[in-house]
Tab-separated table of C-alpha atoms in Angstrom:
chain	number	residue	atom	x	y	z
A	237	UNK	CA	7.120	15.550	-0.741
A	238	UNK	CA	8.687	12.501	0.135
A	239	UNK	CA	7.764	9.635	-2.288
A	240	UNK	CA	8.174	6.128	-3.766
A	241	UNK	CA	10.898	6.346	-6.445
A	242	UNK	CA	11.558	2.878	-8.504
A	243	UNK	CA	14.355	1.676	-11.914
A	244	UNK	CA	13.933	0.819	-14.630
A	245	UNK	CA	9.720	2.698	-15.594
A	246	UNK	CA	10.090	-0.108	-18.054
A	247	UNK	CA	12.155	-3.373	-18.931
A	248	UNK	CA	11.694	-5.993	-21.410
A	249	UNK	CA	13.250	-9.393	-20.922
A	250	UNK	CA	13.210	-12.464	-22.713
A	251	UNK	CA	11.526	-15.771	-21.027
A	252	UNK	CA	13.668	-17.614	-18.673
A	253	UNK	CA	15.842	-14.268	-17.559
A	254	UNK	CA	16.384	-12.373	-14.201
A	255	UNK	CA	15.278	-9.435	-13.843
A	256	UNK	CA	15.884	-6.814	-10.124
A	257	UNK	CA	13.380	-4.634	-10.030
A	258	UNK	CA	14.603	-1.685	-7.752
A	259	UNK	CA	12.551	0.693	-5.109
A	260	UNK	CA	13.850	3.313	-3.031
A	261	UNK	CA	11.036	3.827	-0.413
A	262	UNK	CA	10.244	7.013	2.132
A	263	UNK	CA	12.970	7.151	4.091
A	264	UNK	CA	11.540	7.267	7.524
A	265	UNK	CA	9.397	4.376	6.232
A	266	UNK	CA	9.859	1.022	8.033
A	267	UNK	CA	7.775	-1.253	6.001
A	268	UNK	CA	8.373	-2.045	2.386
A	269	UNK	CA	6.200	-4.250	0.282
A	270	UNK	CA	5.956	-5.317	-3.724
A	271	UNK	CA	2.551	-5.554	-5.449
A	272	UNK	CA	1.923	-6.217	-9.303
A	273	UNK	CA	-1.073	-5.722	-11.165
A	274	UNK	CA	-1.253	-7.379	-14.347
A	275	UNK	CA	-2.616	-5.283	-17.424
A	276	UNK	CA	-6.721	-4.790	-16.825
A	277	UNK	CA	-6.150	-6.053	-13.192
A	278	UNK	CA	-6.738	-5.548	-9.620
A	279	UNK	CA	-3.260	-5.005	-7.736
A	280	UNK	CA	-2.169	-8.185	-5.601
A	281	UNK	CA	-0.133	-7.945	-2.812
A	282	UNK	CA	2.947	-10.131	-3.343
A	283	UNK	CA	5.437	-9.483	-0.040
A	284	UNK	CA	5.876	-7.415	3.136
A	285	UNK	CA	9.493	-6.805	4.476
A	286	UNK	CA	10.499	-5.296	7.380
A	287	UNK	CA	13.873	-5.115	9.869
A	288	UNK	CA	15.371	-7.264	6.607
A	289	UNK	CA	12.786	-10.247	7.085
A	290	UNK	CA	9.605	-11.117	4.792
A	291	UNK	CA	6.765	-10.774	6.774
A	292	UNK	CA	3.871	-12.071	4.931
A	293	UNK	CA	4.205	-13.471	0.973
A	294	UNK	CA	0.875	-14.482	-1.194
A	295	UNK	CA	0.816	-17.426	-3.142
A	296	UNK	CA	2.099	-15.569	-6.156
A	297	UNK	CA	5.324	-14.984	-4.233
A	298	UNK	CA	7.359	-18.110	-4.911
A	299	UNK	CA	10.384	-19.597	-4.992
A	300	UNK	CA	11.230	-17.352	-8.025
A	301	UNK	CA	11.281	-14.150	-6.291
A	302	UNK	CA	13.091	-13.135	-3.841
A	303	UNK	CA	13.148	-9.234	-1.912
A	304	UNK	CA	16.472	-7.692	-0.472
A	305	UNK	CA	17.458	-4.650	1.195
A	306	UNK	CA	20.980	-4.486	0.267
A	307	UNK	CA	21.692	-1.141	1.443
A	308	UNK	CA	20.251	1.285	3.753
A	309	UNK	CA	18.123	2.953	0.760
A	310	UNK	CA	17.138	0.124	-1.768
A	311	UNK	CA	14.637	-2.306	-1.764
A	312	UNK	CA	14.902	-5.185	-4.502
A	313	UNK	CA	13.018	-7.457	-6.379
A	314	UNK	CA	14.163	-10.353	-7.574
A	315	UNK	CA	12.813	-12.627	-9.987
A	316	UNK	CA	15.218	-15.647	-11.420
A	317	UNK	CA	13.435	-16.977	-13.886
A	318	UNK	CA	11.163	-15.020	-15.913
A	319	UNK	CA	8.030	-16.193	-17.445
A	320	UNK	CA	5.320	-14.898	-19.615
A	321	UNK	CA	3.118	-14.557	-17.317
A	322	UNK	CA	5.095	-12.448	-15.015
A	323	UNK	CA	4.620	-9.693	-17.404
A	324	UNK	CA	2.399	-7.004	-15.072
A	325	UNK	CA	3.516	-3.767	-13.462
A	326	UNK	CA	5.151	-4.247	-10.774
A	327	UNK	CA	4.758	-1.495	-7.504
A	328	UNK	CA	6.936	-0.787	-4.547
A	329	UNK	CA	5.208	0.724	-1.547
A	330	UNK	CA	6.133	1.610	1.856
A	331	UNK	CA	4.569	2.369	5.107
A	332	UNK	CA	5.175	3.578	9.420
A	333	UNK	CA	2.731	1.215	10.638
A	334	UNK	CA	2.570	-2.654	9.233
A	335	UNK	CA	-0.134	-3.221	6.778
A	336	UNK	CA	-1.657	0.397	7.232
A	337	UNK	CA	-1.601	3.059	5.222
A	338	UNK	CA	1.021	2.674	2.438
A	339	UNK	CA	2.826	4.720	-0.195
A	340	UNK	CA	3.410	3.222	-3.819
A	341	UNK	CA	5.697	4.124	-6.265
A	342	UNK	CA	5.061	4.849	-9.885
A	343	UNK	CA	5.856	0.840	-11.023
A	344	UNK	CA	8.057	-0.610	-13.208
A	345	UNK	CA	6.310	-2.156	-16.235
A	346	UNK	CA	7.891	-5.669	-16.756
A	347	UNK	CA	7.521	-7.471	-20.044
A	348	UNK	CA	8.689	-10.867	-20.644
A	349	UNK	CA	9.073	-11.998	-24.255
B	237	UNK	CA	-12.999	-15.310	1.929
B	238	UNK	CA	-12.377	-11.676	2.262
B	239	UNK	CA	-13.422	-9.812	-0.972
B	240	UNK	CA	-13.337	-6.092	-2.106
B	241	UNK	CA	-16.135	-5.630	-4.635
B	242	UNK	CA	-16.353	-1.949	-6.497
B	243	UNK	CA	-19.144	-0.757	-8.259
B	244	UNK	CA	-20.101	0.677	-11.129
B	245	UNK	CA	-16.607	-0.628	-12.964
B	246	UNK	CA	-17.157	2.983	-15.029
B	247	UNK	CA	-19.011	5.864	-14.417
B	248	UNK	CA	-19.515	9.032	-17.225
B	249	UNK	CA	-20.179	12.349	-15.519
B	250	UNK	CA	-20.661	15.651	-16.810
B	251	UNK	CA	-18.584	18.331	-15.187
B	252	UNK	CA	-20.498	19.879	-12.054
B	253	UNK	CA	-22.438	16.217	-11.976
B	254	UNK	CA	-22.240	14.789	-8.702
B	255	UNK	CA	-22.308	11.446	-7.551
B	256	UNK	CA	-20.775	8.256	-5.291
B	257	UNK	CA	-18.871	5.138	-6.190
B	258	UNK	CA	-19.402	2.079	-4.139
B	259	UNK	CA	-16.689	-0.593	-2.095
B	260	UNK	CA	-18.147	-3.378	-0.658
B	261	UNK	CA	-16.080	-5.323	1.598
B	262	UNK	CA	-16.574	-9.019	3.361
B	263	UNK	CA	-12.867	-8.511	5.519
B	264	UNK	CA	-14.092	-9.754	9.411
B	265	UNK	CA	-12.647	-7.697	11.694
B	266	UNK	CA	-11.574	-5.193	9.300
B	267	UNK	CA	-8.812	-3.153	10.353
B	268	UNK	CA	-8.573	-0.332	7.971
B	269	UNK	CA	-10.156	0.749	4.377
B	270	UNK	CA	-8.451	2.295	2.005
B	271	UNK	CA	-8.630	4.820	-1.203
B	272	UNK	CA	-7.042	5.252	-3.631
B	273	UNK	CA	-6.639	7.173	-6.986
B	274	UNK	CA	-4.512	5.906	-10.228
B	275	UNK	CA	-3.860	7.540	-13.388
B	276	UNK	CA	-3.388	5.077	-16.176
B	277	UNK	CA	0.238	3.899	-16.322
B	278	UNK	CA	1.007	5.274	-12.751
B	279	UNK	CA	1.255	3.692	-9.195
B	280	UNK	CA	-1.794	3.941	-6.911
B	281	UNK	CA	-1.905	7.767	-4.815
B	282	UNK	CA	-2.650	7.419	-1.132
B	283	UNK	CA	-6.718	9.562	-0.861
B	284	UNK	CA	-8.279	8.334	2.195
B	285	UNK	CA	-7.725	5.467	5.129
B	286	UNK	CA	-11.163	4.774	7.417
B	287	UNK	CA	-10.955	2.804	10.378
B	288	UNK	CA	-14.360	2.509	12.022
B	289	UNK	CA	-17.767	2.387	10.824
B	290	UNK	CA	-19.391	6.454	10.917
B	291	UNK	CA	-16.038	7.775	10.123
B	292	UNK	CA	-15.602	10.293	7.591
B	293	UNK	CA	-12.847	12.099	5.235
B	294	UNK	CA	-12.880	14.834	3.193
B	295	UNK	CA	-10.169	16.268	0.614
B	296	UNK	CA	-10.961	18.685	-1.358
B	297	UNK	CA	-14.017	17.900	-3.885
B	298	UNK	CA	-13.775	13.738	-2.296
B	299	UNK	CA	-15.428	12.628	0.729
B	300	UNK	CA	-15.062	8.951	1.633
B	301	UNK	CA	-17.408	7.221	4.135
B	302	UNK	CA	-17.836	3.708	5.760
B	303	UNK	CA	-20.481	1.957	7.248
B	304	UNK	CA	-19.819	-1.923	8.349
B	305	UNK	CA	-20.595	-3.428	5.131
B	306	UNK	CA	-19.524	-0.882	2.709
B	307	UNK	CA	-17.860	2.399	1.874
B	308	UNK	CA	-18.837	5.115	-0.154
B	309	UNK	CA	-16.665	7.685	-2.616
B	310	UNK	CA	-18.697	10.719	-2.956
B	311	UNK	CA	-17.713	13.327	-5.364
B	312	UNK	CA	-19.010	16.834	-5.414
B	313	UNK	CA	-18.813	18.748	-8.676
B	314	UNK	CA	-15.672	16.746	-10.366
B	315	UNK	CA	-13.762	18.334	-12.768
B	316	UNK	CA	-12.248	16.822	-15.785
B	317	UNK	CA	-8.591	16.261	-14.025
B	318	UNK	CA	-10.528	14.391	-11.486
B	319	UNK	CA	-11.192	11.383	-14.540
B	320	UNK	CA	-9.156	8.349	-13.098
B	321	UNK	CA	-9.411	4.968	-11.817
B	322	UNK	CA	-10.628	4.720	-7.903
B	323	UNK	CA	-9.436	1.782	-6.182
B	324	UNK	CA	-10.280	0.101	-2.860
B	325	UNK	CA	-8.559	-1.849	-0.545
B	326	UNK	CA	-9.329	-3.576	2.802
B	327	UNK	CA	-7.321	-5.725	5.134
B	328	UNK	CA	-7.491	-7.227	8.824
B	329	UNK	CA	-5.110	-6.174	11.336
B	330	UNK	CA	-1.918	-7.186	10.294
B	331	UNK	CA	-2.762	-8.809	6.520
B	332	UNK	CA	-2.242	-7.801	3.655
B	333	UNK	CA	-4.081	-5.199	1.596
B	334	UNK	CA	-7.126	-7.046	-0.671
B	335	UNK	CA	-7.768	-4.361	-3.440
B	336	UNK	CA	-11.139	-4.133	-5.507
B	337	UNK	CA	-10.827	-3.655	-9.676
B	338	UNK	CA	-11.506	-0.283	-8.942
B	339	UNK	CA	-14.212	2.227	-10.963
B	340	UNK	CA	-12.340	4.111	-13.805
B	341	UNK	CA	-14.431	7.739	-13.530
B	342	UNK	CA	-14.718	10.001	-16.675
B	343	UNK	CA	-15.526	13.730	-16.069
B	344	UNK	CA	-16.336	15.556	-19.384
B	345	UNK	CA	-16.517	19.057	-19.791
């Protein structure tokens, strides 16, 4: 069964450093998403992406964040200058229809020290 | 403001003891109501999508139902492997999913 994959599974970085989180969505899906989940809190929407453009972004997704689909399979989230409060699980998701059923990856646990 | 509220926060059941989890939503013009299962340290695993009041969907021991204000996830004769956090999410057409905090279910044998 096709699934969303994410790398790395864990990432530890120093405050102020740049990180890139990688995702491979399900191959025939057209819509891609990033979410984050701070420990013990809700899953929160960050951004949706379609046809090489951002479709929607939340207030969390400020200028330090960017997304890219560098090739036909990968989808990346870049955090330019990490802050302590960026420590969270980051989930990638993909779907066939915009903002309908979404399939999530296993997540990247980001720890900013 | 659109909101999704789940109750209870935690539920402990004995194996075979059926129960229901509640998801209340205040989303005007609901497009979809989504149920996910999340195991510790893992990503949400899709269970069901419901679109209209009166709709029901089943999968093994789980059945999801939808009314105009809430959704229920009924668990019939649960087993220890059903232990997980169950997440509910809802949205308007073309907008981001709004998640609830989840209900953490523990089933003991």
